Amino acid sequence: MKTFNYHLAKDIKEAKKLASPSSTFLAGGMTTIPSMKLGLGTYKDIIDIKEIKKLSGIKVIGKILKIGATTKHVEVANSKEVRKSIPSLAVLAEGIGDPQVRNRGTIGGSIANNDPSADYPSACIALNASINTSNNRKIDAENFFRGLFETALKKGEIIESIEFEIPLKSNYQKLPNPASRYAVVGVYVAKYKSGTNVGVTGAKPCVYNDKDLANELSKNFSPSAIDGVKILFSGMNSDIHASANYRANMVKVLAKKAVEAC
Ligand SMILES: Cc1cc2nc3c(=O)[nH]c(=O)nc-3n(C[C@H](O)[C@H](O)[C@H](O)COP(=O)(O)OP(=O)(O)OC[C@H]3O[C@@H](n4cnc5c(N)ncnc54)[C@H](O)[C@@H]3O)c2cc1C
């Protein structure tokens, strides 16, 4: 039997106060609960943050789309604001897991967890996202995702919201794992006046901006512009789902599809 103390935090101040080295936050529970059941995570205190009003909601402020951390995938997928400002982000949310996962899982939980195959981190990289936290920090996505399941968050620091810069055009393409829908490889392309970003998930231990693809697409935003780019397979993930070589090839295939779809 697993024993722990459950706390339903009413606000951020209370959640922060309850946090300790042996606690964890609970948002959708879609990673935390399976991890606990499998014995991969053991906590003395579970701090439920999903009722904290300040942490949820979606709004557009000028050229920024701001999404609260506990906003569920289904809410992002169905949001009029998201569909109008960054439609590719709504499509990404719609393609996460299954209805149960989308109805409980949250954007903040996904980003905090930084699974190497999660979809949202690629959007954060491509859409010049900033992550706002309870420590009054605004962290650029490029500095937020540090490595395999590792982020810039400090113990007890809560993601409050994510701000995405609305692009001129964008698209997300993924090769989903047929069972979980996690990305075997996922590529998010976003075009801005200043240039293009290419967020890649699933291919390496951590999400990244493929600078070679981004540079070519910044000069010429067309699928053929990346014909000559060589995607190196060294450093890519290799597992029962796909070899490193296959993943390297898929990065380019999906990037081309994304540009075409833009
Ligand atoms: C069967 C299945 C299929 C899935 N398929 C996909 C998929 O196709 N694509 C995909 O991207 N994901 C997928 N997921 C992951 C899912 O989408 C969730 O987003 C993810 O599990 C974590 O979100 P959560 O809200 O459930 O977080 P929780 O499980 O509640 O928390 C996860 C971690 O994040 C921390 N955390 C949560 N919220 C915050 C916050 N605001 N600030 C700081 N830390 C926080 C918690 O402390 C914990 O360490 C799948 C999950 C399952 C179970």
PDB file of C-alpha atoms and ligand atoms in Angstrom:
ATOM      1  CA  MET A   1       0.000   0.000   0.000  1.00  0.00           C
ATOM      2  CA  LYS A   2       1.246   3.490  -0.828  1.00  0.00           C
ATOM      3  CA  THR A   3       0.762   6.117   1.866  1.00  0.00           C
ATOM      4  CA  PHE A   4       1.094   9.883   1.478  1.00  0.00           C
ATOM      5  CA  ASN A   5      -0.499  13.104   2.661  1.00  0.00           C
ATOM      6  CA  TYR A   6      -2.824  14.743   0.134  1.00  0.00           C
ATOM      7  CA  HIS A   7      -3.158  18.538   0.197  1.00  0.00           C
ATOM      8  CA  LEU A   8      -5.550  20.562  -1.938  1.00  0.00           C
ATOM      9  CA  ALA A   9      -3.838  23.953  -2.193  1.00  0.00           C
ATOM     10  CA  LYS A  10      -6.154  26.962  -2.396  1.00  0.00           C
ATOM     11  CA  ASP A  11      -3.528  29.345  -3.756  1.00  0.00           C
ATOM     12  CA  ILE A  12       0.070  29.501  -4.947  1.00  0.00           C
ATOM     13  CA  LYS A  13       1.319  30.753  -1.587  1.00  0.00           C
ATOM     14  CA  GLU A  14      -0.083  27.705   0.190  1.00  0.00           C
ATOM     15  CA  ALA A  15       1.252  25.297  -2.472  1.00  0.00           C
ATOM     16  CA  LYS A  16       4.753  26.793  -2.163  1.00  0.00           C
ATOM     17  CA  LYS A  17       4.629  26.619   1.630  1.00  0.00           C
ATOM     18  CA  LEU A  18       3.714  22.925   1.552  1.00  0.00           C
ATOM     19  CA  ALA A  19       6.514  22.032  -0.886  1.00  0.00           C
ATOM     20  CA  SER A  20       9.480  20.073   0.479  1.00  0.00           C
ATOM     21  CA  PRO A  21      12.181  17.744  -0.914  1.00  0.00           C
ATOM     22  CA  SER A  22       9.770  14.807  -0.465  1.00  0.00           C
ATOM     23  CA  SER A  23       6.705  16.395  -2.066  1.00  0.00           C
ATOM     24  CA  THR A  24       5.390  16.712  -5.595  1.00  0.00           C
ATOM     25  CA  PHE A  25       2.771  18.863  -7.284  1.00  0.00           C
ATOM     26  CA  LEU A  26      -0.272  17.209  -8.780  1.00  0.00           C
ATOM     27  CA  ALA A  27      -1.920  18.818 -11.805  1.00  0.00           C
ATOM     28  CA  GLY A  28      -3.564  16.293 -14.151  1.00  0.00           C
ATOM     29  CA  GLY A  29      -1.822  13.344 -12.497  1.00  0.00           C
ATOM     30  CA  MET A  30      -1.293  11.696 -15.886  1.00  0.00           C
ATOM     31  CA  THR A  31       2.415  11.167 -15.195  1.00  0.00           C
ATOM     32  CA  THR A  32       2.548  11.367 -11.410  1.00  0.00           C
ATOM     33  CA  ILE A  33      -0.089   8.712 -10.709  1.00  0.00           C
ATOM     34  CA  PRO A  34       1.245   6.043 -13.131  1.00  0.00           C
ATOM     35  CA  SER A  35       4.788   6.726 -11.804  1.00  0.00           C
ATOM     36  CA  MET A  36       3.599   6.204  -8.228  1.00  0.00           C
ATOM     37  CA  LYS A  37       1.707   3.037  -9.162  1.00  0.00           C
ATOM     38  CA  LEU A  38       4.830   1.650 -10.831  1.00  0.00           C
ATOM     39  CA  GLY A  39       6.946   2.551  -7.803  1.00  0.00           C
ATOM     40  CA  LEU A  40       9.044   5.038  -9.814  1.00  0.00           C
ATOM     41  CA  GLY A  41       8.003   7.964  -7.625  1.00  0.00           C
ATOM     42  CA  THR A  42       7.414   7.954  -3.871  1.00  0.00           C
ATOM     43  CA  TYR A  43       6.275  11.126  -2.110  1.00  0.00           C
ATOM     44  CA  LYS A  44       5.414  12.074   1.439  1.00  0.00           C
ATOM     45  CA  ASP A  45       3.173  14.951   0.357  1.00  0.00           C
ATOM     46  CA  ILE A  46       1.088  15.357  -2.787  1.00  0.00           C
ATOM     47  CA  ILE A  47       0.164  18.994  -3.362  1.00  0.00           C
ATOM     48  CA  ASP A  48      -2.819  19.266  -5.682  1.00  0.00           C
ATOM     49  CA  ILE A  49      -2.688  22.564  -7.589  1.00  0.00           C
ATOM     50  CA  LYS A  50      -5.518  22.084 -10.041  1.00  0.00           C
ATOM     51  CA  GLU A  51      -8.064  24.161  -8.075  1.00  0.00           C
ATOM     52  CA  ILE A  52      -5.851  27.259  -7.988  1.00  0.00           C
ATOM     53  CA  LYS A  53      -7.793  29.683 -10.181  1.00  0.00           C
ATOM     54  CA  LYS A  54      -4.808  31.870 -11.054  1.00  0.00           C
ATOM     55  CA  LEU A  55      -3.140  28.921 -12.799  1.00  0.00           C
ATOM     56  CA  SER A  56      -5.695  28.290 -15.517  1.00  0.00           C
ATOM     57  CA  GLY A  57      -7.158  30.102 -18.499  1.00  0.00           C
ATOM     58  CA  ILE A  58      -6.295  31.257 -21.992  1.00  0.00           C
ATOM     59  CA  LYS A  59      -5.980  34.784 -23.309  1.00  0.00           C
ATOM     60  CA  VAL A  60      -4.463  36.731 -26.178  1.00  0.00           C
ATOM     61  CA  ILE A  61      -2.606  39.900 -25.226  1.00  0.00           C
ATOM     62  CA  GLY A  62      -1.408  41.687 -28.358  1.00  0.00           C
ATOM     63  CA  LYS A  63       1.034  39.335 -30.088  1.00  0.00           C
ATOM     64  CA  ILE A  64       1.145  36.910 -27.157  1.00  0.00           C
ATOM     65  CA  LEU A  65      -1.003  33.858 -26.441  1.00  0.00           C
ATOM     66  CA  LYS A  66      -0.940  33.213 -22.687  1.00  0.00           C
ATOM     67  CA  ILE A  67      -2.015  29.839 -21.298  1.00  0.00           C
ATOM     68  CA  GLY A  68      -2.309  29.055 -17.589  1.00  0.00           C
ATOM     69  CA  ALA A  69      -0.335  26.037 -16.386  1.00  0.00           C
ATOM     70  CA  THR A  70      -3.281  23.902 -15.268  1.00  0.00           C
ATOM     71  CA  THR A  71      -5.179  24.418 -18.522  1.00  0.00           C
ATOM     72  CA  LYS A  72      -6.043  20.963 -19.831  1.00  0.00           C
ATOM     73  CA  HIS A  73      -5.116  19.669 -23.265  1.00  0.00           C
ATOM     74  CA  VAL A  74      -8.801  19.464 -24.222  1.00  0.00           C
ATOM     75  CA  GLU A  75      -9.260  23.155 -23.310  1.00  0.00           C
ATOM     76  CA  VAL A  76      -6.331  24.169 -25.519  1.00  0.00           C
ATOM     77  CA  ALA A  77      -7.654  21.982 -28.352  1.00  0.00           C
ATOM     78  CA  ASN A  78     -11.138  23.533 -28.161  1.00  0.00           C
ATOM     79  CA  SER A  79     -10.190  27.134 -27.397  1.00  0.00           C
ATOM     80  CA  LYS A  80     -11.421  29.756 -29.873  1.00  0.00           C
ATOM     81  CA  GLU A  81      -8.495  32.022 -28.894  1.00  0.00           C
ATOM     82  CA  VAL A  82      -5.938  29.288 -29.624  1.00  0.00           C
ATOM     83  CA  ARG A  83      -7.620  28.215 -32.863  1.00  0.00           C
ATOM     84  CA  LYS A  84      -7.603  31.807 -34.073  1.00  0.00           C
ATOM     85  CA  SER A  85      -4.126  32.874 -32.933  1.00  0.00           C
ATOM     86  CA  ILE A  86      -2.039  29.673 -33.239  1.00  0.00           C
ATOM     87  CA  PRO A  87      -4.191  26.939 -34.833  1.00  0.00           C
ATOM     88  CA  SER A  88      -1.268  24.490 -34.953  1.00  0.00           C
ATOM     89  CA  LEU A  89      -1.121  24.536 -31.139  1.00  0.00           C
ATOM     90  CA  ALA A  90      -4.774  23.477 -30.920  1.00  0.00           C
ATOM     91  CA  VAL A  91      -4.048  20.650 -33.373  1.00  0.00           C
ATOM     92  CA  LEU A  92      -1.048  19.576 -31.271  1.00  0.00           C
ATOM     93  CA  ALA A  93      -3.224  19.432 -28.133  1.00  0.00           C
ATOM     94  CA  GLU A  94      -5.884  17.480 -30.011  1.00  0.00           C
ATOM     95  CA  GLY A  95      -3.295  14.838 -30.922  1.00  0.00           C
ATOM     96  CA  ILE A  96      -2.063  14.152 -27.374  1.00  0.00           C
ATOM     97  CA  GLY A  97      -2.800  10.683 -25.980  1.00  0.00           C
ATOM     98  CA  ASP A  98      -6.452   9.699 -25.751  1.00  0.00           C
ATOM     99  CA  PRO A  99      -9.613  11.470 -24.490  1.00  0.00           C
ATOM    100  CA  GLN A 100      -8.900  10.479 -20.870  1.00  0.00           C
ATOM    101  CA  VAL A 101      -5.387  11.957 -21.007  1.00  0.00           C
ATOM    102  CA  ARG A 102      -6.588  15.112 -22.769  1.00  0.00           C
ATOM    103  CA  ASN A 103      -9.343  15.626 -20.214  1.00  0.00           C
ATOM    104  CA  ARG A 104      -6.954  15.503 -17.252  1.00  0.00           C
ATOM    105  CA  GLY A 105      -3.437  16.276 -18.493  1.00  0.00           C
ATOM    106  CA  THR A 106      -2.271  19.900 -18.348  1.00  0.00           C
ATOM    107  CA  ILE A 107       0.136  22.002 -20.357  1.00  0.00           C
ATOM    108  CA  GLY A 108       2.143  22.937 -17.241  1.00  0.00           C
ATOM    109  CA  GLY A 109       2.448  19.288 -16.187  1.00  0.00           C
ATOM    110  CA  SER A 110       3.673  18.321 -19.621  1.00  0.00           C
ATOM    111  CA  ILE A 111       6.297  21.058 -19.697  1.00  0.00           C
ATOM    112  CA  ALA A 112       7.443  20.492 -16.097  1.00  0.00           C
ATOM    113  CA  ASN A 113       7.841  16.782 -16.786  1.00  0.00           C
ATOM    114  CA  ASN A 114       9.835  17.372 -20.020  1.00  0.00           C
ATOM    115  CA  ASP A 115       9.378  13.856 -21.354  1.00  0.00           C
ATOM    116  CA  PRO A 116      11.708  13.507 -24.378  1.00  0.00           C
ATOM    117  CA  SER A 117       8.685  12.483 -26.518  1.00  0.00           C
ATOM    118  CA  ALA A 118       6.156  15.059 -25.261  1.00  0.00           C
ATOM    119  CA  ASP A 119       4.542  17.338 -27.823  1.00  0.00           C
ATOM    120  CA  TYR A 120       4.293  20.718 -26.046  1.00  0.00           C
ATOM    121  CA  PRO A 121       8.045  21.266 -25.531  1.00  0.00           C
ATOM    122  CA  SER A 122       8.533  21.433 -29.326  1.00  0.00           C
ATOM    123  CA  ALA A 123       5.843  24.135 -29.509  1.00  0.00           C
ATOM    124  CA  CYS A 124       7.551  26.081 -26.721  1.00  0.00           C
ATOM    125  CA  ILE A 125      10.855  26.040 -28.615  1.00  0.00           C
ATOM    126  CA  ALA A 126       9.348  26.921 -32.008  1.00  0.00           C
ATOM    127  CA  LEU A 127       6.968  29.596 -30.690  1.00  0.00           C
ATOM    128  CA  ASN A 128       9.598  31.541 -28.655  1.00  0.00           C
ATOM    129  CA  ALA A 129       7.750  30.674 -25.451  1.00  0.00           C
ATOM    130  CA  SER A 130       8.465  32.127 -22.017  1.00  0.00           C
ATOM    131  CA  ILE A 131       7.630  30.151 -18.907  1.00  0.00           C
ATOM    132  CA  ASN A 132       6.395  32.285 -15.983  1.00  0.00           C
ATOM    133  CA  THR A 133       6.945  30.815 -12.533  1.00  0.00           C
ATOM    134  CA  SER A 134       5.968  31.390  -8.924  1.00  0.00           C
ATOM    135  CA  ASN A 135       9.557  32.564  -8.222  1.00  0.00           C
ATOM    136  CA  ASN A 136       8.854  35.614 -10.410  1.00  0.00           C
ATOM    137  CA  ARG A 137      11.025  34.164 -13.140  1.00  0.00           C
ATOM    138  CA  LYS A 138      10.302  34.404 -16.865  1.00  0.00           C
ATOM    139  CA  ILE A 139      12.386  31.652 -18.459  1.00  0.00           C
ATOM    140  CA  ASP A 140      12.922  31.384 -22.231  1.00  0.00           C
ATOM    141  CA  ALA A 141      12.041  27.935 -23.571  1.00  0.00           C
ATOM    142  CA  GLU A 142      15.606  27.567 -24.918  1.00  0.00           C
ATOM    143  CA  ASN A 143      16.907  27.814 -21.328  1.00  0.00           C
ATOM    144  CA  PHE A 144      14.026  25.974 -19.676  1.00  0.00           C
ATOM    145  CA  PHE A 145      14.421  22.481 -21.182  1.00  0.00           C
ATOM    146  CA  ARG A 146      17.752  21.258 -19.812  1.00  0.00           C
ATOM    147  CA  GLY A 147      17.926  17.510 -20.553  1.00  0.00           C
ATOM    148  CA  LEU A 148      16.118  14.195 -20.165  1.00  0.00           C
ATOM    149  CA  PHE A 149      13.179  14.943 -17.802  1.00  0.00           C
ATOM    150  CA  GLU A 150      15.181  17.949 -16.589  1.00  0.00           C
ATOM    151  CA  THR A 151      14.121  21.592 -16.580  1.00  0.00           C
ATOM    152  CA  ALA A 152      15.293  24.885 -15.109  1.00  0.00           C
ATOM    153  CA  LEU A 153      12.611  24.665 -12.377  1.00  0.00           C
ATOM    154  CA  LYS A 154      13.878  24.762  -8.797  1.00  0.00           C
ATOM    155  CA  LYS A 155      12.374  22.521  -6.108  1.00  0.00           C
ATOM    156  CA  GLY A 156       9.007  23.933  -5.087  1.00  0.00           C
ATOM    157  CA  GLU A 157       8.836  26.356  -8.047  1.00  0.00           C
ATOM    158  CA  ILE A 158       5.482  26.334  -9.825  1.00  0.00           C
ATOM    159  CA  ILE A 159       4.860  27.096 -13.488  1.00  0.00           C
ATOM    160  CA  GLU A 160       2.115  29.718 -13.534  1.00  0.00           C
ATOM    161  CA  SER A 161       1.687  30.269 -17.258  1.00  0.00           C
ATOM    162  CA  ILE A 162       3.276  29.911 -20.654  1.00  0.00           C
ATOM    163  CA  GLU A 163       3.448  32.776 -23.146  1.00  0.00           C
ATOM    164  CA  PHE A 164       3.722  31.964 -26.852  1.00  0.00           C
ATOM    165  CA  GLU A 165       4.681  34.537 -29.477  1.00  0.00           C
ATOM    166  CA  ILE A 166       2.033  34.407 -32.214  1.00  0.00           C
ATOM    167  CA  PRO A 167       3.796  33.495 -35.488  1.00  0.00           C
ATOM    168  CA  LEU A 168       2.994  34.440 -39.078  1.00  0.00           C
ATOM    169  CA  LYS A 169       2.623  30.753 -39.933  1.00  0.00           C
ATOM    170  CA  SER A 170       3.156  27.490 -38.081  1.00  0.00           C
ATOM    171  CA  ASN A 171       2.537  23.774 -38.260  1.00  0.00           C
ATOM    172  CA  TYR A 172       3.254  20.650 -36.195  1.00  0.00           C
ATOM    173  CA  GLN A 173       3.814  17.207 -37.658  1.00  0.00           C
ATOM    174  CA  LYS A 174       4.448  14.068 -35.660  1.00  0.00           C
ATOM    175  CA  LEU A 175       4.989  10.401 -36.129  1.00  0.00           C
ATOM    176  CA  PRO A 176       2.945   9.166 -33.154  1.00  0.00           C
ATOM    177  CA  ASN A 177       3.630   6.021 -31.202  1.00  0.00           C
ATOM    178  CA  PRO A 178       0.556   3.973 -32.164  1.00  0.00           C
ATOM    179  CA  ALA A 179      -0.139   2.971 -28.543  1.00  0.00           C
ATOM    180  CA  SER A 180       0.464   6.123 -26.482  1.00  0.00           C
ATOM    181  CA  ARG A 181       0.459   8.835 -29.210  1.00  0.00           C
ATOM    182  CA  TYR A 182       3.693  10.257 -27.747  1.00  0.00           C
ATOM    183  CA  ALA A 183       5.930  11.535 -30.571  1.00  0.00           C
ATOM    184  CA  VAL A 184       8.449   9.027 -31.921  1.00  0.00           C
ATOM    185  CA  VAL A 185       9.522  12.218 -33.688  1.00  0.00           C
ATOM    186  CA  GLY A 186       7.643  15.519 -33.781  1.00  0.00           C
ATOM    187  CA  VAL A 187       8.618  18.700 -35.642  1.00  0.00           C
ATOM    188  CA  TYR A 188       7.084  22.121 -34.996  1.00  0.00           C
ATOM    189  CA  VAL A 189       7.862  24.830 -37.556  1.00  0.00           C
ATOM    190  CA  ALA A 190       7.060  28.479 -36.831  1.00  0.00           C
ATOM    191  CA  LYS A 191       7.779  31.396 -39.163  1.00  0.00           C
ATOM    192  CA  TYR A 192       8.301  34.933 -37.874  1.00  0.00           C
ATOM    193  CA  LYS A 193       9.324  38.145 -39.597  1.00  0.00           C
ATOM    194  CA  SER A 194      12.719  37.725 -37.921  1.00  0.00           C
ATOM    195  CA  GLY A 195      13.221  34.089 -39.027  1.00  0.00           C
ATOM    196  CA  THR A 196      12.002  30.528 -38.635  1.00  0.00           C
ATOM    197  CA  ASN A 197      12.285  28.102 -35.691  1.00  0.00           C
ATOM    198  CA  VAL A 198      12.182  24.312 -35.888  1.00  0.00           C
ATOM    199  CA  GLY A 199      11.365  22.620 -32.542  1.00  0.00           C
ATOM    200  CA  VAL A 200      12.125  18.906 -32.583  1.00  0.00           C
ATOM    201  CA  THR A 201      10.858  16.403 -30.006  1.00  0.00           C
ATOM    202  CA  GLY A 202      11.248  12.627 -29.700  1.00  0.00           C
ATOM    203  CA  ALA A 203      14.486  12.530 -31.681  1.00  0.00           C
ATOM    204  CA  LYS A 204      17.025  13.293 -28.923  1.00  0.00           C
ATOM    205  CA  PRO A 205      17.024  12.982 -25.104  1.00  0.00           C
ATOM    206  CA  CYS A 206      15.738  16.578 -24.951  1.00  0.00           C
ATOM    207  CA  VAL A 207      13.741  18.847 -27.234  1.00  0.00           C
ATOM    208  CA  TYR A 208      15.868  21.222 -29.375  1.00  0.00           C
ATOM    209  CA  ASN A 209      15.727  23.886 -32.066  1.00  0.00           C
ATOM    210  CA  ASP A 210      17.307  22.446 -35.221  1.00  0.00           C
ATOM    211  CA  LYS A 211      19.455  25.432 -36.163  1.00  0.00           C
ATOM    212  CA  ASP A 212      20.519  24.017 -39.573  1.00  0.00           C
ATOM    213  CA  LEU A 213      16.922  23.577 -40.705  1.00  0.00           C
ATOM    214  CA  ALA A 214      15.926  26.882 -39.106  1.00  0.00           C
ATOM    215  CA  ASN A 215      18.725  28.800 -40.889  1.00  0.00           C
ATOM    216  CA  GLU A 216      17.807  27.463 -44.319  1.00  0.00           C
ATOM    217  CA  LEU A 217      14.088  28.047 -43.774  1.00  0.00           C
ATOM    218  CA  SER A 218      14.768  31.579 -42.537  1.00  0.00           C
ATOM    219  CA  LYS A 219      16.391  32.317 -45.905  1.00  0.00           C
ATOM    220  CA  ASN A 220      13.821  30.501 -48.028  1.00  0.00           C
ATOM    221  CA  PHE A 221      10.599  29.199 -46.500  1.00  0.00           C
ATOM    222  CA  SER A 222       9.957  26.275 -48.827  1.00  0.00           C
ATOM    223  CA  PRO A 223      10.290  22.475 -48.459  1.00  0.00           C
ATOM    224  CA  SER A 224      13.079  22.301 -51.073  1.00  0.00           C
ATOM    225  CA  ALA A 225      15.186  24.793 -49.090  1.00  0.00           C
ATOM    226  CA  ILE A 226      16.176  21.983 -46.697  1.00  0.00           C
ATOM    227  CA  ASP A 227      17.013  19.365 -49.342  1.00  0.00           C
ATOM    228  CA  GLY A 228      20.727  19.842 -48.765  1.00  0.00           C
ATOM    229  CA  VAL A 229      20.632  19.811 -44.950  1.00  0.00           C
ATOM    230  CA  LYS A 230      22.198  16.687 -43.466  1.00  0.00           C
ATOM    231  CA  ILE A 231      20.587  15.579 -40.191  1.00  0.00           C
ATOM    232  CA  LEU A 232      23.194  13.700 -38.149  1.00  0.00           C
ATOM    233  CA  PHE A 233      21.960  10.582 -36.377  1.00  0.00           C
ATOM    234  CA  SER A 234      24.666  10.618 -33.697  1.00  0.00           C
ATOM    235  CA  GLY A 235      23.101  11.640 -30.382  1.00  0.00           C
ATOM    236  CA  MET A 236      19.631  10.606 -31.516  1.00  0.00           C
ATOM    237  CA  ASN A 237      17.472   8.175 -29.526  1.00  0.00           C
ATOM    238  CA  SER A 238      17.444   4.560 -30.600  1.00  0.00           C
ATOM    239  CA  ASP A 239      14.901   2.121 -29.113  1.00  0.00           C
ATOM    240  CA  ILE A 240      12.326  -0.525 -30.011  1.00  0.00           C
ATOM    241  CA  HIS A 241      10.221   2.130 -31.769  1.00  0.00           C
ATOM    242  CA  ALA A 242      12.824   3.561 -34.144  1.00  0.00           C
ATOM    243  CA  SER A 243      16.570   3.568 -34.758  1.00  0.00           C
ATOM    244  CA  ALA A 244      18.653   6.757 -34.566  1.00  0.00           C
ATOM    245  CA  ASN A 245      19.050   6.680 -38.353  1.00  0.00           C
ATOM    246  CA  TYR A 246      15.300   6.431 -38.870  1.00  0.00           C
ATOM    247  CA  ARG A 247      14.659   9.289 -36.465  1.00  0.00           C
ATOM    248  CA  ALA A 248      17.214  11.498 -38.238  1.00  0.00           C
ATOM    249  CA  ASN A 249      15.461  10.830 -41.533  1.00  0.00           C
ATOM    250  CA  MET A 250      12.028  11.549 -40.001  1.00  0.00           C
ATOM    251  CA  VAL A 251      13.167  14.958 -38.700  1.00  0.00           C
ATOM    252  CA  LYS A 252      13.672  16.141 -42.270  1.00  0.00           C
ATOM    253  CA  VAL A 253      10.585  14.387 -43.669  1.00  0.00           C
ATOM    254  CA  LEU A 254       8.358  15.953 -40.990  1.00  0.00           C
ATOM    255  CA  ALA A 255       9.987  19.379 -41.302  1.00  0.00           C
ATOM    256  CA  LYS A 256       9.213  19.364 -45.025  1.00  0.00           C
ATOM    257  CA  LYS A 257       5.635  18.279 -44.384  1.00  0.00           C
ATOM    258  CA  ALA A 258       5.227  21.045 -41.806  1.00  0.00           C
ATOM    259  CA  VAL A 259       6.539  23.734 -44.173  1.00  0.00           C
ATOM    260  CA  GLU A 260       4.302  22.430 -46.947  1.00  0.00           C
ATOM    261  CA  ALA A 261       1.293  22.490 -44.601  1.00  0.00           C
ATOM    262  CA  CYS A 262       2.034  26.116 -43.603  1.00  0.00           C
TER     263      CYS A 262
HETATM  264  C1  LIG B   1      -1.471   6.974 -21.723  1.00  0.00           C
HETATM  265  C2  LIG B   1      -0.800   8.322 -21.845  1.00  0.00           C
HETATM  266  C3  LIG B   1      -0.595   8.853 -23.112  1.00  0.00           C
HETATM  267  C4  LIG B   1       0.040  10.099 -23.245  1.00  0.00           C
HETATM  268  N1  LIG B   1       0.258  10.578 -24.510  1.00  0.00           N
HETATM  269  C5  LIG B   1       0.896  11.739 -24.663  1.00  0.00           C
HETATM  270  C6  LIG B   1       1.149  12.276 -25.955  1.00  0.00           C
HETATM  271  O1  LIG B   1       0.744  11.742 -26.984  1.00  0.00           O
HETATM  272  N2  LIG B   1       1.833  13.451 -26.035  1.00  0.00           N
HETATM  273  C7  LIG B   1       2.255  14.131 -24.917  1.00  0.00           C
HETATM  274  O2  LIG B   1       2.870  15.174 -25.055  1.00  0.00           O
HETATM  275  N3  LIG B   1       1.994  13.674 -23.696  1.00  0.00           N
HETATM  276  C8  LIG B   1       1.322  12.506 -23.535  1.00  0.00           C
HETATM  277  N4  LIG B   1       1.050  12.058 -22.271  1.00  0.00           N
HETATM  278  C9  LIG B   1       1.422  12.910 -21.104  1.00  0.00           C
HETATM  279  C10 LIG B   1       0.226  13.803 -20.660  1.00  0.00           C
HETATM  280  O3  LIG B   1      -0.137  14.558 -21.751  1.00  0.00           O
HETATM  281  C11 LIG B   1       0.463  14.824 -19.506  1.00  0.00           C
HETATM  282  O4  LIG B   1       0.629  16.104 -19.982  1.00  0.00           O
HETATM  283  C12 LIG B   1       1.617  14.594 -18.701  1.00  0.00           C
HETATM  284  O5  LIG B   1       1.484  13.283 -18.237  1.00  0.00           O
HETATM  285  C13 LIG B   1       1.803  15.518 -17.462  1.00  0.00           C
HETATM  286  O6  LIG B   1       0.747  16.411 -17.233  1.00  0.00           O
HETATM  287  P1  LIG B   1      -0.156  16.344 -15.927  1.00  0.00           P
HETATM  288  O7  LIG B   1      -0.935  17.608 -15.880  1.00  0.00           O
HETATM  289  O8  LIG B   1      -0.912  15.096 -15.876  1.00  0.00           O
HETATM  290  O9  LIG B   1       0.953  16.426 -14.778  1.00  0.00           O
HETATM  291  P2  LIG B   1       1.138  15.596 -13.423  1.00  0.00           P
HETATM  292  O10 LIG B   1       1.213  14.143 -13.703  1.00  0.00           O
HETATM  293  O11 LIG B   1       0.155  16.044 -12.409  1.00  0.00           O
HETATM  294  O12 LIG B   1       2.581  16.138 -13.009  1.00  0.00           O
HETATM  295  C14 LIG B   1       3.738  15.780 -13.770  1.00  0.00           C
HETATM  296  C15 LIG B   1       4.975  16.454 -13.170  1.00  0.00           C
HETATM  297  O13 LIG B   1       4.918  17.851 -13.396  1.00  0.00           O
HETATM  298  C16 LIG B   1       4.945  18.584 -12.159  1.00  0.00           C
HETATM  299  N5  LIG B   1       4.005  19.697 -12.344  1.00  0.00           N
HETATM  300  C17 LIG B   1       2.719  19.628 -12.778  1.00  0.00           C
HETATM  301  N6  LIG B   1       2.216  20.873 -12.908  1.00  0.00           N
HETATM  302  C18 LIG B   1       3.197  21.734 -12.523  1.00  0.00           C
HETATM  303  C19 LIG B   1       3.292  23.165 -12.448  1.00  0.00           C
HETATM  304  N7  LIG B   1       2.288  23.975 -12.803  1.00  0.00           N
HETATM  305  N8  LIG B   1       4.462  23.687 -12.023  1.00  0.00           N
HETATM  306  C20 LIG B   1       5.512  22.905 -11.685  1.00  0.00           C
HETATM  307  N9  LIG B   1       5.486  21.562 -11.742  1.00  0.00           N
HETATM  308  C21 LIG B   1       4.340  20.987 -12.158  1.00  0.00           C
HETATM  309  C22 LIG B   1       4.535  17.588 -11.078  1.00  0.00           C
HETATM  310  O14 LIG B   1       5.103  17.922  -9.844  1.00  0.00           O
HETATM  311  C23 LIG B   1       5.119  16.290 -11.646  1.00  0.00           C
HETATM  312  O15 LIG B   1       6.490  16.213 -11.362  1.00  0.00           O
HETATM  313  C24 LIG B   1       0.424  10.822 -22.097  1.00  0.00           C
HETATM  314  C25 LIG B   1       0.189  10.299 -20.821  1.00  0.00           C
HETATM  315  C26 LIG B   1      -0.425   9.067 -20.691  1.00  0.00           C
HETATM  316  C27 LIG B   1      -0.688   8.524 -19.313  1.00  0.00           C
END
